Tab-separated table of C-alpha atoms and ligand atoms in Angstrom:
chain	number	residue	atom	x	y	z
A	1	UNK	CA	0.000	0.000	0.000
A	2	UNK	CA	1.081	3.607	-0.341
A	3	UNK	CA	2.225	4.940	3.016
A	4	UNK	CA	-0.686	6.844	4.534
A	5	UNK	CA	-0.752	8.387	7.987
A	6	UNK	CA	-3.252	7.225	10.581
A	7	UNK	CA	-4.820	10.691	10.466
A	8	UNK	CA	-5.263	10.434	6.699
A	9	UNK	CA	-6.791	6.982	7.015
A	10	UNK	CA	-9.161	8.137	9.771
A	11	UNK	CA	-10.323	10.920	7.498
A	12	UNK	CA	-10.804	8.628	4.482
A	13	UNK	CA	-12.866	6.099	6.426
A	14	UNK	CA	-14.695	8.679	8.559
A	15	UNK	CA	-13.367	7.111	11.781
A	16	UNK	CA	-12.274	8.300	15.221
A	17	UNK	CA	-8.708	7.915	16.457
A	18	UNK	CA	-8.413	6.120	19.819
A	19	UNK	CA	-5.244	5.544	21.838
A	20	UNK	CA	-3.136	6.877	18.975
A	21	UNK	CA	-0.116	8.757	20.359
A	22	UNK	CA	1.099	9.927	16.950
A	23	UNK	CA	-1.564	10.531	14.257
A	24	UNK	CA	1.269	11.242	11.813
A	25	UNK	CA	2.546	7.644	12.101
A	26	UNK	CA	2.281	5.834	8.787
A	27	UNK	CA	0.994	2.473	7.703
A	28	UNK	CA	3.969	0.937	5.935
A	29	UNK	CA	3.027	-2.755	6.042
A	30	UNK	CA	0.168	-4.744	4.499
A	31	UNK	CA	-3.465	-4.390	5.546
A	32	UNK	CA	-4.505	-7.736	7.027
A	33	UNK	CA	-7.534	-9.349	8.672
A	34	UNK	CA	-5.645	-12.227	10.323
A	35	UNK	CA	-3.432	-11.202	13.240
A	36	UNK	CA	-0.981	-13.980	12.323
A	37	UNK	CA	-0.253	-12.193	9.052
A	38	UNK	CA	0.665	-8.889	10.658
A	39	UNK	CA	3.980	-7.406	9.533
A	40	UNK	CA	5.719	-4.336	10.995
A	41	UNK	CA	3.687	-1.261	10.104
A	42	UNK	CA	0.521	-3.225	9.223
A	43	UNK	CA	-3.049	-2.065	9.638
A	44	UNK	CA	-5.066	-4.854	11.252
A	45	UNK	CA	-8.757	-4.802	10.305
A	46	UNK	CA	-10.769	-6.491	13.064
A	47	UNK	CA	-13.746	-8.434	11.746
A	48	UNK	CA	-16.265	-10.100	13.986
A	49	UNK	CA	-16.858	-13.529	12.468
A	50	UNK	CA	-19.184	-16.287	13.636
A	51	UNK	CA	-16.581	-18.049	15.727
A	52	UNK	CA	-13.837	-15.521	16.360
A	53	UNK	CA	-13.919	-11.795	16.890
A	54	UNK	CA	-10.909	-9.962	15.486
A	55	UNK	CA	-11.226	-7.386	18.261
A	56	UNK	CA	-9.981	-10.044	20.689
A	57	UNK	CA	-6.748	-10.178	18.702
A	58	UNK	CA	-6.115	-6.425	18.526
A	59	UNK	CA	-3.527	-6.440	21.271
A	60	UNK	CA	-1.724	-9.403	19.732
A	61	UNK	CA	-1.687	-7.678	16.345
A	62	UNK	CA	-0.115	-4.541	17.764
A	63	UNK	CA	2.415	-6.597	19.718
A	64	UNK	CA	3.345	-8.263	16.401
A	65	UNK	CA	4.045	-4.861	14.858
A	66	UNK	CA	0.717	-3.515	13.595
A	67	UNK	CA	0.714	0.290	13.672
A	68	UNK	CA	-3.024	0.396	14.352
A	69	UNK	CA	-6.293	-1.509	14.288
A	70	UNK	CA	-9.434	-0.740	12.329
A	71	UNK	CA	-12.241	-1.617	14.731
A	72	UNK	CA	-15.842	-0.917	15.751
A	73	UNK	CA	-14.889	-0.056	19.340
A	74	UNK	CA	-11.841	1.106	21.272
A	75	UNK	CA	-9.587	-1.869	21.976
A	76	UNK	CA	-6.959	-0.428	24.325
A	77	UNK	CA	-4.321	-0.192	21.589
A	78	UNK	CA	-4.008	2.355	18.742
A	79	UNK	CA	-7.251	2.109	16.752
A	80	UNK	CA	-9.329	3.907	14.168
A	81	UNK	CA	-12.895	3.303	15.263
A	82	UNK	CA	-15.623	3.085	12.621
A	83	UNK	CA	-19.238	1.870	12.445
A	84	UNK	CA	-18.523	-0.737	9.825
A	85	UNK	CA	-15.107	-2.288	9.250
A	86	UNK	CA	-15.977	-3.766	5.848
A	87	UNK	CA	-17.260	-0.415	4.625
A	88	UNK	CA	-14.115	1.299	5.924
A	89	UNK	CA	-11.856	-1.218	4.215
A	90	UNK	CA	-13.713	-0.635	0.963
A	91	UNK	CA	-13.470	3.141	1.304
A	92	UNK	CA	-9.752	2.878	1.960
A	93	UNK	CA	-9.214	0.654	-1.088
A	94	UNK	CA	-11.175	3.014	-3.252
A	95	UNK	CA	-9.187	6.035	-2.067
A	96	UNK	CA	-5.850	4.284	-2.530
A	97	UNK	CA	-6.643	3.084	-6.060
A	98	UNK	CA	-7.863	6.558	-6.945
A	99	UNK	CA	-4.707	8.223	-5.611
A	100	UNK	CA	-2.437	5.771	-7.355
A	101	UNK	CA	-4.357	6.140	-10.598
A	102	UNK	CA	-3.729	2.438	-11.306
A	103	UNK	CA	-5.437	0.988	-14.353
A	104	UNK	CA	-7.913	-1.632	-13.127
A	105	UNK	CA	-8.786	-4.743	-15.126
A	106	UNK	CA	-11.726	-6.569	-13.536
A	107	UNK	CA	-13.207	-9.876	-14.539
A	108	UNK	CA	-16.200	-11.980	-13.696
A	109	UNK	CA	-18.037	-15.013	-15.047
A	110	UNK	CA	-19.515	-18.271	-13.857
A	111	UNK	CA	-16.431	-20.441	-14.402
A	112	UNK	CA	-12.783	-19.766	-15.069
A	113	UNK	CA	-12.311	-16.437	-13.270
A	114	UNK	CA	-9.292	-17.530	-11.277
A	115	UNK	CA	-7.739	-19.433	-14.185
A	116	UNK	CA	-8.162	-16.440	-16.479
A	117	UNK	CA	-7.026	-13.921	-13.886
A	118	UNK	CA	-3.847	-15.968	-13.418
A	119	UNK	CA	-3.277	-15.966	-17.196
A	120	UNK	CA	-3.852	-12.213	-17.451
A	121	UNK	CA	-1.473	-11.622	-14.553
A	122	UNK	CA	1.257	-13.687	-16.173
A	123	UNK	CA	0.816	-12.026	-19.573
A	124	UNK	CA	0.637	-8.440	-18.290
A	125	UNK	CA	3.324	-9.129	-15.700
A	126	UNK	CA	5.843	-9.389	-18.533
A	127	UNK	CA	5.093	-5.958	-19.700
A	128	UNK	CA	4.684	-3.913	-16.506
A	129	UNK	CA	4.448	-4.298	-12.702
A	130	UNK	CA	1.156	-6.040	-12.027
A	131	UNK	CA	-0.790	-6.822	-8.862
A	132	UNK	CA	-3.508	-9.468	-8.957
A	133	UNK	CA	-6.010	-11.262	-6.730
A	134	UNK	CA	-4.257	-14.103	-4.911
A	135	UNK	CA	-6.155	-17.395	-5.339
A	136	UNK	CA	-9.870	-16.722	-5.450
A	137	UNK	CA	-10.213	-13.819	-2.996
A	138	UNK	CA	-12.955	-12.234	-5.043
A	139	UNK	CA	-15.454	-10.945	-2.487
A	140	UNK	CA	-16.166	-7.751	-0.543
A	141	UNK	CA	-13.201	-8.367	1.769
A	142	UNK	CA	-10.667	-10.096	-0.502
A	143	UNK	CA	-11.049	-7.492	-3.220
A	144	UNK	CA	-10.154	-4.417	-1.112
A	145	UNK	CA	-7.344	-6.323	0.596
A	146	UNK	CA	-5.851	-7.095	-2.821
A	147	UNK	CA	-6.299	-3.552	-4.077
A	148	UNK	CA	-4.506	-2.293	-0.968
A	149	UNK	CA	-1.369	-4.225	-1.945
A	150	UNK	CA	-0.886	-1.932	-4.957
A	151	UNK	CA	1.986	0.552	-4.772
A	152	UNK	CA	3.275	3.528	-6.773
A	153	UNK	CA	5.053	1.082	-9.099
A	154	UNK	CA	1.893	-0.876	-9.911
A	155	UNK	CA	0.754	-0.341	-13.485
A	156	UNK	CA	-1.978	-2.980	-13.725
A	157	UNK	CA	-4.349	-4.143	-11.033
A	158	UNK	CA	-6.100	-7.362	-12.100
A	159	UNK	CA	-9.095	-8.155	-9.931
A	160	UNK	CA	-11.368	-11.182	-9.866
A	161	UNK	CA	-14.940	-10.310	-8.895
A	162	UNK	CA	-17.390	-12.943	-7.690
A	163	UNK	CA	-21.160	-12.678	-7.356
A	164	UNK	CA	-23.769	-14.702	-5.559
A	165	UNK	CA	-26.584	-12.323	-6.326
A	166	UNK	CA	-27.757	-9.101	-7.914
A	167	UNK	CA	-25.824	-6.029	-6.771
A	168	UNK	CA	-22.642	-7.827	-5.731
A	169	UNK	CA	-20.598	-6.896	-8.807
A	170	UNK	CA	-21.964	-3.352	-8.653
A	171	UNK	CA	-20.669	-3.098	-5.085
A	172	UNK	CA	-17.222	-4.418	-6.021
A	173	UNK	CA	-16.855	-2.227	-9.118
A	174	UNK	CA	-17.809	0.702	-6.906
A	175	UNK	CA	-14.755	0.005	-4.718
A	176	UNK	CA	-12.198	-0.374	-7.505
A	177	UNK	CA	-13.737	1.069	-10.673
A	178	UNK	CA	-12.367	-0.871	-13.646
A	179	UNK	CA	-11.422	0.687	-16.965
A	180	UNK	CA	-11.357	-2.715	-18.646
A	181	UNK	CA	-14.150	-5.101	-17.656
A	182	UNK	CA	-14.187	-8.712	-18.813
A	183	UNK	CA	-17.110	-11.129	-18.670
A	184	UNK	CA	-16.166	-14.740	-19.370
A	185	UNK	CA	-19.370	-16.723	-19.440
A	186	UNK	CA	-22.789	-17.205	-17.933
A	187	UNK	CA	-23.062	-20.777	-16.781
A	188	UNK	CA	-24.952	-22.497	-14.066
A	189	UNK	CA	-22.623	-21.924	-11.081
A	190	UNK	CA	-24.753	-20.924	-8.067
A	191	UNK	CA	-27.883	-21.175	-10.234
A	192	UNK	CA	-29.875	-22.306	-7.186
A	193	UNK	CA	-29.093	-19.067	-5.363
A	194	UNK	CA	-29.613	-16.811	-8.372
A	195	UNK	CA	-32.847	-18.373	-9.632
A	196	UNK	CA	-31.887	-18.831	-13.293
A	197	UNK	CA	-29.403	-18.074	-16.056
A	198	UNK	CA	-31.052	-14.757	-16.950
A	199	UNK	CA	-30.603	-13.608	-13.371
A	200	UNK	CA	-26.973	-14.680	-13.496
A	201	UNK	CA	-26.521	-12.669	-16.697
A	202	UNK	CA	-28.251	-9.720	-15.053
A	203	UNK	CA	-25.793	-9.882	-12.137
A	204	UNK	CA	-22.613	-10.431	-14.183
A	205	UNK	CA	-23.590	-7.647	-16.577
A	206	UNK	CA	-23.220	-5.122	-13.766
A	207	UNK	CA	-19.547	-5.333	-14.674
A	208	UNK	CA	-20.008	-3.638	-18.051
A	209	UNK	CA	-22.534	-1.136	-16.682
A	210	UNK	CA	-19.850	0.140	-14.347
A	211	UNK	CA	-17.330	0.958	-17.089
A	212	UNK	CA	-16.424	4.458	-18.252
A	213	UNK	CA	-17.568	5.536	-21.695
A	214	UNK	CA	-15.557	4.697	-24.812
A	215	UNK	CA	-14.333	8.337	-24.935
A	216	UNK	CA	-12.978	7.949	-21.421
A	217	UNK	CA	-11.162	4.760	-22.315
A	218	UNK	CA	-13.701	2.189	-21.083
A	219	UNK	CA	-13.444	-1.237	-22.715
A	220	UNK	CA	-15.855	-4.137	-22.258
A	221	UNK	CA	-14.235	-7.451	-23.189
A	222	UNK	CA	-17.011	-9.923	-23.956
A	223	UNK	CA	-17.193	-13.564	-24.967
A	224	UNK	CA	-18.407	-13.767	-28.568
A	225	UNK	CA	-19.254	-17.456	-28.118
A	226	UNK	CA	-21.668	-16.975	-25.213
A	227	UNK	CA	-24.956	-15.373	-26.319
A	228	UNK	CA	-25.854	-14.128	-22.832
A	229	UNK	CA	-22.457	-12.440	-22.479
A	230	UNK	CA	-22.507	-11.021	-25.973
A	231	UNK	CA	-25.904	-9.475	-25.304
A	232	UNK	CA	-24.294	-7.410	-22.543
A	233	UNK	CA	-22.896	-5.136	-25.275
A	234	UNK	CA	-26.175	-3.216	-25.076
A	235	UNK	CA	-25.656	-2.496	-21.374
A	236	UNK	CA	-22.445	-0.485	-21.606
A	237	UNK	CA	-21.144	2.912	-22.694
A	238	UNK	CA	-17.685	1.415	-23.101
A	239	UNK	CA	-16.179	0.224	-26.366
A	240	UNK	CA	-16.817	-3.477	-26.882
A	241	UNK	CA	-14.136	-5.986	-27.858
A	242	UNK	CA	-15.194	-9.570	-28.539
A	243	UNK	CA	-13.033	-12.631	-27.981
A	244	UNK	CA	-13.716	-16.242	-28.876
A	245	UNK	CA	-13.906	-18.580	-31.807
A	246	UNK	CA	-16.794	-16.823	-33.574
A	247	UNK	CA	-15.905	-14.973	-36.790
A	248	UNK	CA	-16.906	-11.613	-35.289
A	249	UNK	CA	-14.366	-11.866	-32.478
A	250	UNK	CA	-11.639	-9.198	-32.632
A	251	UNK	CA	-9.330	-11.519	-30.717
A	252	UNK	CA	-9.988	-14.911	-32.209
A	253	UNK	CA	-8.851	-18.476	-31.763
A	254	UNK	CA	-8.653	-20.598	-34.886
A	255	UNK	CA	-7.716	-24.186	-35.514
A	256	UNK	CA	-8.369	-25.095	-31.878
A	257	UNK	CA	-7.127	-28.593	-31.122
A	258	UNK	CA	-5.563	-30.750	-28.460
A	259	UNK	CA	-1.928	-31.700	-28.980
A	260	UNK	CA	-0.931	-35.317	-28.629
A	261	UNK	CA	-0.078	-34.719	-25.003
A	262	UNK	CA	-3.616	-33.460	-24.436
A	263	UNK	CA	-2.773	-29.771	-24.263
A	264	UNK	CA	-4.934	-27.155	-25.961
A	265	UNK	CA	-3.387	-25.375	-28.951
A	266	UNK	CA	-4.742	-22.737	-31.319
A	267	UNK	CA	-3.789	-19.902	-33.640
A	268	UNK	CA	-4.297	-16.528	-32.010
A	269	UNK	CA	-5.549	-13.753	-34.294
A	270	UNK	CA	-5.550	-10.138	-33.182
A	271	UNK	CA	-5.656	-6.952	-35.249
A	272	UNK	CA	-1.834	-6.876	-34.979
A	273	UNK	CA	-1.384	-10.299	-36.617
A	274	UNK	CA	-1.475	-13.965	-35.721
A	275	UNK	CA	0.675	-16.398	-33.792
A	276	UNK	CA	0.480	-20.016	-32.578
A	277	UNK	CA	-0.172	-20.820	-28.933
A	278	UNK	CA	0.190	-24.119	-27.074
A	279	UNK	CA	-0.967	-23.850	-23.488
A	280	UNK	CA	0.766	-25.544	-20.588
A	281	UNK	CA	-2.635	-25.903	-18.922
A	282	UNK	CA	-4.911	-28.885	-19.478
A	283	UNK	CA	-8.492	-28.761	-20.678
A	284	UNK	CA	-10.109	-27.227	-23.735
A	285	UNK	CA	-11.967	-24.740	-21.580
A	286	UNK	CA	-8.681	-22.890	-21.112
A	287	UNK	CA	-8.797	-21.846	-24.773
A	288	UNK	CA	-11.635	-19.481	-23.982
A	289	UNK	CA	-9.799	-18.267	-20.880
A	290	UNK	CA	-6.607	-17.719	-22.886
A	291	UNK	CA	-8.454	-15.801	-25.606
A	292	UNK	CA	-9.989	-13.598	-22.930
A	293	UNK	CA	-6.539	-12.916	-21.479
A	294	UNK	CA	-5.208	-12.195	-24.966
A	295	UNK	CA	-8.007	-9.698	-25.581
A	296	UNK	CA	-7.147	-7.825	-22.392
A	297	UNK	CA	-3.441	-7.796	-23.266
A	298	UNK	CA	-4.236	-6.609	-26.786
A	299	UNK	CA	-6.283	-3.748	-25.363
A	300	UNK	CA	-3.301	-2.793	-23.235
A	301	UNK	CA	-1.090	-2.571	-26.302
A	302	UNK	CA	0.803	-5.852	-26.277
A	303	UNK	CA	1.735	-7.234	-29.710
A	304	UNK	CA	0.391	-10.631	-30.713
A	305	UNK	CA	3.757	-12.369	-30.680
A	306	UNK	CA	4.473	-11.336	-27.133
A	307	UNK	CA	0.985	-12.365	-25.998
A	308	UNK	CA	1.335	-15.773	-27.663
A	309	UNK	CA	4.714	-16.421	-26.033
A	310	UNK	CA	3.441	-15.358	-22.616
A	311	UNK	CA	0.351	-17.579	-22.894
A	312	UNK	CA	2.423	-20.552	-24.036
A	313	UNK	CA	4.703	-20.174	-21.028
A	314	UNK	CA	2.008	-19.452	-18.413
A	315	UNK	CA	1.452	-22.044	-15.703
A	316	UNK	CA	-1.171	-22.539	-13.064
A	317	UNK	CA	-0.802	-20.089	-10.168
A	318	UNK	CA	-3.716	-21.346	-8.086
A	319	UNK	CA	-4.003	-24.861	-6.724
A	320	UNK	CA	-6.255	-27.813	-7.480
A	321	UNK	CA	-7.358	-26.595	-10.901
A	322	UNK	CA	-6.467	-29.315	-13.382
A	323	UNK	CA	-3.241	-29.771	-11.439
A	324	UNK	CA	-1.449	-32.575	-13.266
A	325	UNK	CA	1.153	-34.643	-11.403
A	326	UNK	CA	2.820	-37.798	-12.643
A	327	UNK	CA	3.744	-40.271	-9.926
A	328	UNK	CA	7.051	-42.106	-10.107
A	329	UNK	CA	5.134	-45.275	-11.053
A	330	UNK	CA	3.669	-43.557	-14.129
A	331	UNK	CA	0.162	-42.962	-12.779
A	332	UNK	CA	-1.025	-39.429	-13.592
A	333	UNK	CA	-3.258	-37.602	-11.111
A	334	UNK	CA	-5.337	-34.666	-12.340
A	335	UNK	CA	-6.506	-32.735	-9.309
A	336	UNK	CA	-9.400	-30.501	-10.348
A	337	UNK	CA	-11.093	-30.742	-6.982
A	338	UNK	CA	-11.165	-26.999	-6.364
A	339	UNK	CA	-14.736	-26.761	-7.592
A	340	UNK	CA	-17.230	-28.130	-10.070
A	341	UNK	CA	-20.287	-27.195	-12.035
A	342	UNK	CA	-21.777	-28.865	-15.113
A	343	UNK	CA	-19.655	-26.889	-17.610
A	344	UNK	CA	-16.391	-27.487	-15.801
A	345	UNK	CA	-17.252	-31.178	-15.294
A	346	UNK	CA	-17.740	-31.569	-19.035
A	347	UNK	CA	-14.521	-29.693	-19.803
A	348	UNK	CA	-12.533	-31.764	-17.321
A	349	UNK	CA	-13.950	-35.050	-18.619
A	350	UNK	CA	-13.039	-34.082	-22.181
A	351	UNK	CA	-9.507	-33.247	-21.038
A	352	UNK	CA	-9.292	-36.619	-19.274
A	353	UNK	CA	-10.423	-38.398	-22.429
A	354	UNK	CA	-7.809	-36.549	-24.487
A	355	UNK	CA	-5.065	-37.407	-22.008
A	356	UNK	CA	-6.179	-41.030	-22.169
A	357	UNK	CA	-6.047	-41.037	-25.969
A	358	UNK	CA	-2.544	-39.596	-25.808
A	359	UNK	CA	-1.492	-42.561	-23.656
A	360	UNK	CA	-3.564	-45.192	-25.462
A	361	UNK	CA	-0.543	-46.956	-26.918
A	362	UNK	CA	0.698	-47.707	-23.379
A	363	UNK	CA	-2.649	-49.287	-22.509
A	364	UNK	CA	-3.538	-46.441	-20.165
A	365	UNK	CA	-6.966	-46.392	-18.540
A	366	UNK	CA	-8.828	-43.232	-17.575
A	367	UNK	CA	-10.540	-42.870	-14.208
A	368	UNK	CA	-13.086	-40.184	-13.358
A	369	UNK	CA	-13.433	-39.872	-9.599
A	370	UNK	CA	-16.354	-37.505	-9.285
A	371	UNK	CA	-18.527	-36.099	-6.522
A	372	UNK	CA	-21.485	-33.794	-6.108
A	373	UNK	CA	-21.934	-30.523	-8.005
A	374	UNK	CA	-23.537	-28.239	-5.412
A	375	UNK	CA	-26.136	-25.501	-5.730
A	376	UNK	CA	-27.887	-26.739	-8.864
A	377	UNK	CA	-31.426	-26.447	-7.498
A	378	UNK	CA	-34.068	-28.294	-9.522
A	379	UNK	CA	-31.579	-29.104	-12.270
A	380	UNK	CA	-29.451	-31.244	-9.977
A	381	UNK	CA	-30.727	-34.708	-10.895
A	382	UNK	CA	-30.635	-34.057	-14.645
A	383	UNK	CA	-27.156	-32.506	-14.503
A	384	UNK	CA	-25.628	-35.346	-12.484
A	385	UNK	CA	-27.288	-37.876	-14.759
A	386	UNK	CA	-25.870	-36.066	-17.827
A	387	UNK	CA	-22.329	-36.044	-16.433
A	388	UNK	CA	-22.495	-39.780	-15.725
A	389	UNK	CA	-23.671	-40.354	-19.289
A	390	UNK	CA	-20.960	-38.126	-20.751
A	391	UNK	CA	-18.251	-40.120	-18.987
A	392	UNK	CA	-19.478	-43.216	-20.810
A	393	UNK	CA	-19.803	-41.434	-24.168
A	394	UNK	CA	-16.245	-40.168	-23.882
A	395	UNK	CA	-15.115	-43.720	-23.243
A	396	UNK	CA	-13.715	-42.968	-19.808
A	397	UNK	CA	-12.607	-46.393	-18.569
A	398	UNK	CA	-13.892	-46.150	-15.009
A	399	UNK	CA	-16.260	-43.834	-13.176
A	400	UNK	CA	-15.978	-43.737	-9.390
A	401	UNK	CA	-18.866	-41.694	-7.986
A	402	UNK	CA	-18.125	-40.573	-4.434
A	403	UNK	CA	-20.693	-39.559	-1.802
A	404	UNK	CA	-24.433	-39.704	-1.211
A	405	UNK	CA	-27.442	-38.968	-3.316
A	406	UNK	CA	-25.917	-36.961	-6.166
A	407	UNK	CA	-23.149	-39.528	-6.550
A	408	UNK	CA	-25.778	-42.222	-7.036
A	409	UNK	CA	-27.307	-40.089	-9.808
A	410	UNK	CA	-23.899	-39.832	-11.485
A	411	UNK	CA	-23.451	-43.568	-11.365
A	412	UNK	CA	-26.992	-44.270	-12.520
A	413	UNK	CA	-26.495	-41.953	-15.510
A	414	UNK	CA	-23.427	-43.935	-16.501
A	415	UNK	CA	-25.248	-47.216	-15.989
A	416	UNK	CA	-28.199	-46.102	-18.112
A	417	UNK	CA	-25.834	-44.960	-20.850
A	418	UNK	CA	-24.492	-48.483	-21.055
A	419	UNK	CA	-21.598	-48.852	-18.626
A	420	UNK	CA	-20.911	-52.463	-17.745
A	421	UNK	CA	-20.272	-54.155	-14.423
A	422	UNK	CA	-17.358	-52.482	-12.690
A	423	UNK	CA	-17.018	-49.675	-15.244
A	424	UNK	CA	-18.986	-47.402	-12.976
A	425	UNK	CA	-19.077	-47.751	-9.224
A	426	UNK	CA	-20.540	-45.775	-6.355
A	427	UNK	CA	-18.567	-45.484	-3.111
A	428	UNK	CA	-19.631	-43.787	0.093
A	429	UNK	CA	-16.678	-41.521	0.850
A	430	UNK	CA	-13.195	-40.317	-0.037
A	431	UNK	CA	-11.460	-43.057	1.949
A	432	UNK	CA	-13.380	-45.761	0.098
A	433	UNK	CA	-12.394	-44.165	-3.209
A	434	UNK	CA	-8.737	-44.070	-2.191
A	435	UNK	CA	-8.805	-47.718	-1.062
A	436	UNK	CA	-10.332	-48.767	-4.365
A	437	UNK	CA	-7.873	-46.762	-6.448
A	438	UNK	CA	-4.862	-47.987	-4.486
A	439	UNK	CA	-5.877	-51.549	-5.313
A	440	UNK	CA	-6.655	-50.958	-8.949
A	441	UNK	CA	-4.338	-48.322	-10.424
A	442	UNK	CA	-1.753	-49.426	-12.953
A	443	UNK	CA	1.206	-47.511	-14.419
A	444	UNK	CA	0.065	-45.277	-17.248
A	445	UNK	CA	-3.449	-44.717	-15.819
A	446	UNK	CA	-4.831	-41.182	-15.645
A	447	UNK	CA	-7.096	-40.207	-12.730
A	448	UNK	CA	-9.290	-37.103	-12.704
A	449	UNK	CA	-10.571	-36.012	-9.291
A	450	UNK	CA	-13.349	-33.439	-9.282
A	451	UNK	CA	-16.367	-32.251	-7.288
A	452	UNK	CA	-17.703	-29.102	-5.710
A	453	UNK	CA	-15.521	-27.452	-3.096
A	454	UNK	CA	-17.688	-28.598	-0.206
A	455	UNK	CA	-17.037	-32.275	-1.003
A	456	UNK	CA	-13.305	-31.908	-0.306
A	457	UNK	CA	-12.246	-34.460	-2.917
A	458	UNK	CA	-8.759	-32.943	-3.125
A	459	UNK	CA	-8.133	-35.318	-0.204
A	460	UNK	CA	-8.379	-38.182	-2.662
A	461	UNK	CA	-5.855	-36.633	-5.012
A	462	UNK	CA	-3.514	-35.757	-2.160
A	463	UNK	CA	-3.766	-39.248	-0.644
A	464	UNK	CA	-3.013	-40.831	-4.014
A	465	UNK	CA	0.046	-38.647	-4.396
A	466	UNK	CA	1.095	-39.226	-0.842
A	467	UNK	CA	1.578	-42.999	-0.956
A	468	UNK	CA	0.319	-44.717	2.152
A	469	UNK	CA	-1.405	-41.888	4.050
A	470	UNK	CA	-5.037	-41.941	5.125
A	471	UNK	CA	-7.542	-39.375	3.977
A	472	UNK	CA	-7.332	-36.709	6.648
A	473	UNK	CA	-10.493	-35.351	8.240
A	474	UNK	CA	-11.758	-31.954	7.256
B	1	ATP	N1	-13.948	-21.257	-19.371
B	1	ATP	C1	-14.347	-22.258	-18.585
B	1	ATP	N2	-15.513	-22.899	-18.833
B	1	ATP	C2	-15.915	-23.914	-18.061
B	1	ATP	N3	-15.220	-24.375	-17.000
B	1	ATP	C3	-14.061	-23.767	-16.694
B	1	ATP	C4	-13.572	-22.682	-17.469
B	1	ATP	N4	-12.392	-22.288	-16.933
B	1	ATP	C5	-12.160	-23.068	-15.854
B	1	ATP	N5	-13.149	-23.962	-15.711
B	1	ATP	C6	-13.261	-24.986	-14.652
B	1	ATP	O1	-14.022	-24.370	-13.602
B	1	ATP	C7	-13.520	-24.729	-12.305
B	1	ATP	C8	-13.182	-23.512	-11.520
B	1	ATP	O2	-12.136	-22.793	-12.201
B	1	ATP	P1	-11.684	-21.383	-11.646
B	1	ATP	O3	-11.240	-21.539	-10.260
B	1	ATP	O4	-10.757	-20.792	-12.633
B	1	ATP	O5	-13.083	-20.647	-11.712
B	1	ATP	P2	-13.670	-19.455	-10.817
B	1	ATP	O6	-14.674	-18.816	-11.709
B	1	ATP	O7	-12.578	-18.628	-10.294
B	1	ATP	O8	-14.396	-20.202	-9.626
B	1	ATP	P3	-14.899	-19.536	-8.204
B	1	ATP	O9	-16.300	-19.060	-8.479
B	1	ATP	O10	-14.862	-20.707	-7.284
B	1	ATP	O11	-13.958	-18.445	-7.830
B	1	ATP	C9	-12.315	-25.588	-12.562
B	1	ATP	O12	-12.731	-26.879	-12.295
B	1	ATP	C10	-11.946	-25.394	-13.998
B	1	ATP	O13	-11.474	-26.587	-14.551
B	2	MG	MG1	-12.118	-18.057	-8.398
């Protein structure tokens, strides 16, 4: 963060100074909400959660070097007291971004935000100092905390914005107003909470409504291949740039294919020319993410060749998203257990099938170890059934459905699509899946592990990579 004095911060957030001997003292360390992350000169924002109240840790934070605490009541150590800590954090982020004048790139979508944000960060990072959302900290607290890590050197601030309802993106764009706003897709993630795809589109579209006009430099980067995203063009004053495989896309992918190692490759076309890209990431869905990243980089003036090289060299910065590890015995584990929805399940299964084809000559078998996709509302049965069926259609060798009711729907879908005997099985929990796999896996096999976050299936992937260990409790 830029060094601000406690007096300046109190003024920005409309707070009262308490127990502050020197209002001219500056915040020189990071703004944190966990007292264990305090560094010398930090500002510790005390949040009252369900189980712990940050105010109880104020003293500890100051002892660890925090210059002050942002709190809702005096805490006996230097504090700026406000009515609402979240609101104050947001106001501070907004003021800091405004003072720095950093160019903000914001992105949202149903699936692929973190993957795309990581690609954008790696592409732009080559060209100028860039700060980006760590992991998936895309909400009303993570977003300001990220923005507050920007400094005078920062040229690009790349921010992931998540939404679970109408108004959420509007709130986030209000804190860190983007100049470039990207919408990836409108899928069915959180459809149960939103009520339907149109509502999801309504909520995600708040991104482009927030942008400055074309004359003021606003750019809406929209997915040409997703009709609900493309339709957002009518909701913005910004200039619209389309990315995708459709002919109308300004930044276009052509000749999209999977290489023989199962990696996505394509020819990238931008108005500055074309260049070949082979991603280091697995799964066809990353083509769309890479084209989105390319469109942002193009808007920021990067030439096509440089974008293509950066994309071809970019790795995964966030964990458990198609994380591919080969064990010494030649078994490959694909840990995509970070999250799942119907679109990402389909993409991951297609990637698994491609990896299997690439290893066909060695007699490799493909295993899909899948669990529940949460928050699907009324569509849940049909979606689980469809995923089970797709696994069979893609010729995945073995489906292991893990968990309760939804897992039985997955397995039943596979059975009804024509899986035989042991080709699809239903096991009760992660430990049972691990026991089964430990017995059955052979060198050359490829195992995909995927479910919604709440299922915790990464434990299966970790146990398989770990040798003899048990699945640890969560
Ligand atoms: N363009 C895409 N289309 C469909 N699925 C995708 C796409 N990109 C990534 N995925 C899959 O979606 C899942 C989540 O990916 P990622 O973490 O990048 O998304 P996210 O939008 O950040 O999710 P969250 O809402 O949890 O923050 C992964 O399983 C990944 O394989
Ligand atoms: Mg994310």
